[in-house]
XYZ file of C-alpha atoms in Angstrom:
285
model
C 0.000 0.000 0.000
C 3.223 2.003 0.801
C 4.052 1.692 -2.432
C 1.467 2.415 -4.390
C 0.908 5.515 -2.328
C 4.658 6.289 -3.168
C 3.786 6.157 -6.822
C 0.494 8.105 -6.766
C 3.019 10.887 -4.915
C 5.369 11.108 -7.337
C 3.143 11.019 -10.423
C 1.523 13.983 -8.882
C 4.599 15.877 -7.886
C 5.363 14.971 -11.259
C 2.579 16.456 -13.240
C 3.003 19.621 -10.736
C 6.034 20.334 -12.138
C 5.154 20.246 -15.665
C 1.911 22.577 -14.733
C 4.375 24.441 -13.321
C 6.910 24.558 -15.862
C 4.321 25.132 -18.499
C 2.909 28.211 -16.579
C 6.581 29.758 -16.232
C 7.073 29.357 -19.946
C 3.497 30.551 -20.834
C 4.553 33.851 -18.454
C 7.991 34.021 -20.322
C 6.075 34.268 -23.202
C 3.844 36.685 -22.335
C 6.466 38.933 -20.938
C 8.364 38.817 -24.733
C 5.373 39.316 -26.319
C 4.949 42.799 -24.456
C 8.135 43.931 -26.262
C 6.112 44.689 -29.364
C 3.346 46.445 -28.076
C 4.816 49.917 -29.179
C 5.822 50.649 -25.407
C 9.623 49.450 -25.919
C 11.839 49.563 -29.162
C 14.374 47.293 -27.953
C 15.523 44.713 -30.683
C 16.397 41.563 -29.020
C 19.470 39.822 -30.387
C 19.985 36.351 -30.285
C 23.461 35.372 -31.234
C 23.896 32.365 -33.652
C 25.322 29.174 -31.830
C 29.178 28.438 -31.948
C 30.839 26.399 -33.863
C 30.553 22.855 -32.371
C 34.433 21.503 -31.709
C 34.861 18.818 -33.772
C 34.273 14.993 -32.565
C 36.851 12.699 -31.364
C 36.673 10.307 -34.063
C 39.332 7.854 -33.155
C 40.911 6.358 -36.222
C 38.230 7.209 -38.877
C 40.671 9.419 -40.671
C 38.597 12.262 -40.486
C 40.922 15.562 -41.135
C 42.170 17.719 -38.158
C 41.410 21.472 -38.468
C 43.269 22.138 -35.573
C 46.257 24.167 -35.853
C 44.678 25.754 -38.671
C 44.191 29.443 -38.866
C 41.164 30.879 -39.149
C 41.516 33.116 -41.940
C 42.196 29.842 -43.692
C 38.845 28.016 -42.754
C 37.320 31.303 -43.835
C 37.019 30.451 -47.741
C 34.714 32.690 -48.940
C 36.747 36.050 -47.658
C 33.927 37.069 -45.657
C 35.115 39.904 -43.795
C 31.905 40.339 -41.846
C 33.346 37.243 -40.335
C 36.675 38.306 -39.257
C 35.631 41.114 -37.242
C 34.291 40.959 -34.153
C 31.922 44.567 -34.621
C 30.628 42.863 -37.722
C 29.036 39.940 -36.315
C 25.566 41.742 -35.689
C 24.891 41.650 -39.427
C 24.400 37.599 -38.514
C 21.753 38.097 -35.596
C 18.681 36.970 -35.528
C 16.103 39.622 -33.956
C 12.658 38.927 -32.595
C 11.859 42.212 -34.959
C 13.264 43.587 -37.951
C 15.011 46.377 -37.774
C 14.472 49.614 -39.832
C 17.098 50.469 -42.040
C 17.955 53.589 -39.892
C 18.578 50.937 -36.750
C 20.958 49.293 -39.276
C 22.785 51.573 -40.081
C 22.904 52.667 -37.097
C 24.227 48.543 -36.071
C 27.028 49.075 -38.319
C 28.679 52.145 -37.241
C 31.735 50.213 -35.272
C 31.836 47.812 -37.961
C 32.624 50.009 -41.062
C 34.752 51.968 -38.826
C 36.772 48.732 -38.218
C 36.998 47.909 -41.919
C 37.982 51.301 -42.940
C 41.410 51.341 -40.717
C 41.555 47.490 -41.851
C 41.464 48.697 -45.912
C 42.488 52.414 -45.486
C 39.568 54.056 -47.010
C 36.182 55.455 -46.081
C 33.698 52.798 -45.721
C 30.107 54.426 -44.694
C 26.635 53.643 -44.826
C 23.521 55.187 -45.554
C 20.035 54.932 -46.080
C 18.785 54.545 -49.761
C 15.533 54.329 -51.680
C 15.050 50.690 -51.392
C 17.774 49.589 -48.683
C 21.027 50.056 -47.242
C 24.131 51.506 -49.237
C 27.600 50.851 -48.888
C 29.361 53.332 -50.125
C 33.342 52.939 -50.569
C 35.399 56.670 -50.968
C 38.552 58.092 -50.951
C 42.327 56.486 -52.501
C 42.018 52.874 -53.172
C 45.585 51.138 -52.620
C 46.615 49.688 -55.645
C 46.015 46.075 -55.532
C 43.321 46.490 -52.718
C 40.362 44.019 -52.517
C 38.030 46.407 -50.712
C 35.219 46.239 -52.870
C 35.753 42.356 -54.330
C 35.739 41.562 -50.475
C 32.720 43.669 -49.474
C 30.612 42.553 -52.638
C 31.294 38.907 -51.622
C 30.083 39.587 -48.245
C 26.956 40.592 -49.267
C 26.823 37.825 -51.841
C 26.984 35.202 -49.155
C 23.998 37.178 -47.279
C 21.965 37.157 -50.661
C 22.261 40.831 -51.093
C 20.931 41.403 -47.323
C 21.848 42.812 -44.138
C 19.727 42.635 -41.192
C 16.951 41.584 -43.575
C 17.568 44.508 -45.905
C 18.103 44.863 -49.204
C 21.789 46.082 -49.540
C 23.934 46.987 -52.493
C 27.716 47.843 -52.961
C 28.702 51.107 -54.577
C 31.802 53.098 -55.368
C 30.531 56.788 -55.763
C 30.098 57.517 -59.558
C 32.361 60.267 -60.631
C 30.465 63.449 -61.679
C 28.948 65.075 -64.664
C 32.124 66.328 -66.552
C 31.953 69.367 -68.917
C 34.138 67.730 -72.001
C 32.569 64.483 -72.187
C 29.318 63.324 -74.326
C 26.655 61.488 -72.243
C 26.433 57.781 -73.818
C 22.336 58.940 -74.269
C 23.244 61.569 -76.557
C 22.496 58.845 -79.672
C 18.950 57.990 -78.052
C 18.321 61.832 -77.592
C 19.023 62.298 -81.191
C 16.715 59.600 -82.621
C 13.838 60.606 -80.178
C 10.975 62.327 -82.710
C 10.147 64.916 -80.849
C 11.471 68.536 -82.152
C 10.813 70.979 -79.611
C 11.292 74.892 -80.876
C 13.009 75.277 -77.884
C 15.066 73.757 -74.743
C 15.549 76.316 -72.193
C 17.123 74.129 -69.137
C 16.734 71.150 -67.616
C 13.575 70.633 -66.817
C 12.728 71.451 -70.431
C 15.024 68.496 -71.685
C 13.133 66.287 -69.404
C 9.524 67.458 -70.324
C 10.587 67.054 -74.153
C 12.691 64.190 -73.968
C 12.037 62.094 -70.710
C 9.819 59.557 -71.719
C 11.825 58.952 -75.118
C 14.593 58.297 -72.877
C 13.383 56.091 -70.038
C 11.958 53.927 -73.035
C 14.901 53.161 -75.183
C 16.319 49.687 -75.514
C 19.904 48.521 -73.739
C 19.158 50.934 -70.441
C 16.883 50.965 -67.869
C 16.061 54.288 -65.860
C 13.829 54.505 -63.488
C 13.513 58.396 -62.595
C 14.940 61.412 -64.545
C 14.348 64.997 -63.601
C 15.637 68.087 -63.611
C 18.146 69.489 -60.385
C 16.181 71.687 -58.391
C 19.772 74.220 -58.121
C 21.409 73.844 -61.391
C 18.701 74.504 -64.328
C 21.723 73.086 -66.963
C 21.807 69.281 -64.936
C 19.739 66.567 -65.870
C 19.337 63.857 -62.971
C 19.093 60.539 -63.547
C 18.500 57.781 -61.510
C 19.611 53.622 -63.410
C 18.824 50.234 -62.270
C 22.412 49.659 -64.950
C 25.712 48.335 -64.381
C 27.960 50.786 -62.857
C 30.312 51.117 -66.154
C 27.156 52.057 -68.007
C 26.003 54.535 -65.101
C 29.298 56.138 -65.780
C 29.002 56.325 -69.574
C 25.755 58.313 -68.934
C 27.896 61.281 -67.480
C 28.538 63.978 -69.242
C 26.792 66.666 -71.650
C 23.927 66.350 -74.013
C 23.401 68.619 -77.085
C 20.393 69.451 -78.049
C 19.578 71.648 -81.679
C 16.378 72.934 -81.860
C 14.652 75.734 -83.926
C 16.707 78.534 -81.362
C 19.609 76.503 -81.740
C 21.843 74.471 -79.413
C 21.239 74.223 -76.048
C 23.998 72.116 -74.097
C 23.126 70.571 -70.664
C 24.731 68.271 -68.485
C 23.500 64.639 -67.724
C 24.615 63.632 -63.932
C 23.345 59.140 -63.833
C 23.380 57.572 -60.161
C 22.465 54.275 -59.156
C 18.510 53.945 -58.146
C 19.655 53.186 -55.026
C 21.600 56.728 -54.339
C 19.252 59.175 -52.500
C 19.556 63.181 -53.247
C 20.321 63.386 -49.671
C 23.359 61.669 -50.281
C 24.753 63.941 -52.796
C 23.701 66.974 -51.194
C 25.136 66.205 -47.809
C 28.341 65.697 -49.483
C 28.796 61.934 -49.778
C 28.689 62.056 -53.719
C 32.442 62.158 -54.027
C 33.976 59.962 -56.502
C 36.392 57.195 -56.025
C 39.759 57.962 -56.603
C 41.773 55.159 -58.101
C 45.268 54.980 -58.049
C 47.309 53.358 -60.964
């Protein structure tokens, strides 16, 4: 009877603790789930687990890694990897950040990279993601930007969830060299008696342009300080981006009127260039 009385006990002690354990997790949940009821904008991090050592396999001839250095077991060249203020681009958060919080995430880690490569590595906010933007005097035989694009390569283009994208600041509109549109501005039909500035060019010309074959622009209007420059905004290849630089001619009945073509990335905000981070990359030879 002892026994059986024993039992009963310990079944119910038992089942006490699981009520118990389940009512502990059921308030742990509760108490995470008032984290995103607007009242706190704390992102929660949880940090990936470590790498597992590897097992003592005895004589299965499975290769040693140890005494091997890191960098080496590092194939890919993911920097993100090799610095400790970079690991937060590989957290996993209960919420996803904004891209402001992001960039805000990476601050240490571009500083880091930018002693580590000697240039100015910097972030911003763009019109569909994050932007990393590479400036100043590339080191001849530097693999800034081939180690940087292959970072986000391994992340499929993301960090933190965001859409990301690589760029090395186009150089600027010059004043001796022909914009690669000028052939698609001279086959457009239209013949406008006049072209006063900018915002002309675009009125006349804009949807001629954004419609030709080989390019794809998404936006094109005229700068609100300069009436002679023609922004443009490409979802194209940076070489072609830069082959859009330069100066347009346009004859009409008045004459010619000559105005300058300035081609960004889609990703490139006007923010960017007017707060001065539109500086182009200087590379040394």
């Amino acid at each position: 009877m002892k026994t059986k009385f024993s039992l009963f006990l310990g079944l119910l002690l038992s089942a006490s603790s699981a009520f118990a354990g389940e009512f502990n997790l059921l308030g742990d949940l509760g108490r995470l789930g008032g984290l995103f009821d607007g009242k706190r904008a704390d992102i929660l991090e949880v940090s990936p687990p470590p790498t597992m050592p590897a097992p003592n396999t005895g004589d299965w001839g499975v290769p040693s890694i140890q005494g091997v250095p890191i960098e080496a077991l590092n194939k890919h060249r993911d920097v993100f990897k090799e610095i400790q203020s970079c690991e937060a681009v590989d957290f996993m958060y209960f919420r996803q950040p904004s891209a402001a919080e992001a960039i805000g995430s990476l601050s240490d880690c571009l500083s880091a990279l930018s002693k580590r490569y000697g240039v100015a590595i910097t972030a911003a906010e763009g019109r569909t993601g994050i932007v990393l933007m590479v400036s100043g005097l590339i080191p001849p035989g530097s693999t800034v930007k081939s180690d940087l694009a292959t970072a986000l390569q391994l992340r499929n283009g993301k960090l933190f969830g965001i859409p990301s994208a690589l760029l090395d600041l186009e150089r600027p509109a010059s004043d001796r060299q022909t914009s690669s549109l000028q052939p698609i501005v001279d086959r457009c039909p239209n013949s406008p008696r006049s072209v006063a500035d900018a915002a002309a060019f675009v009125e006349a010309f804009g949807k001629c342009v954004r419609e030709a074959k080989g390019i794809s622009i998404t936006a094109m209007r005229a700068d609100e300080k300069d009436g002679t420059l023609v922004l443009i905004y490409s979802r194209d290849p940076k070489h072609l981006i830069r082959e859009m630089n330069g100066v347009v001619r346009v004859l009409t009945e008045n004459g010619v009127t000559r105005l300058r073509v300035q081609a960004q990335s889609e990703f490139l905000t006007d923010g960017m260039l007017d707060n001065g981070l539109g500086l182009p990359v200087a590379l040394s030879r």
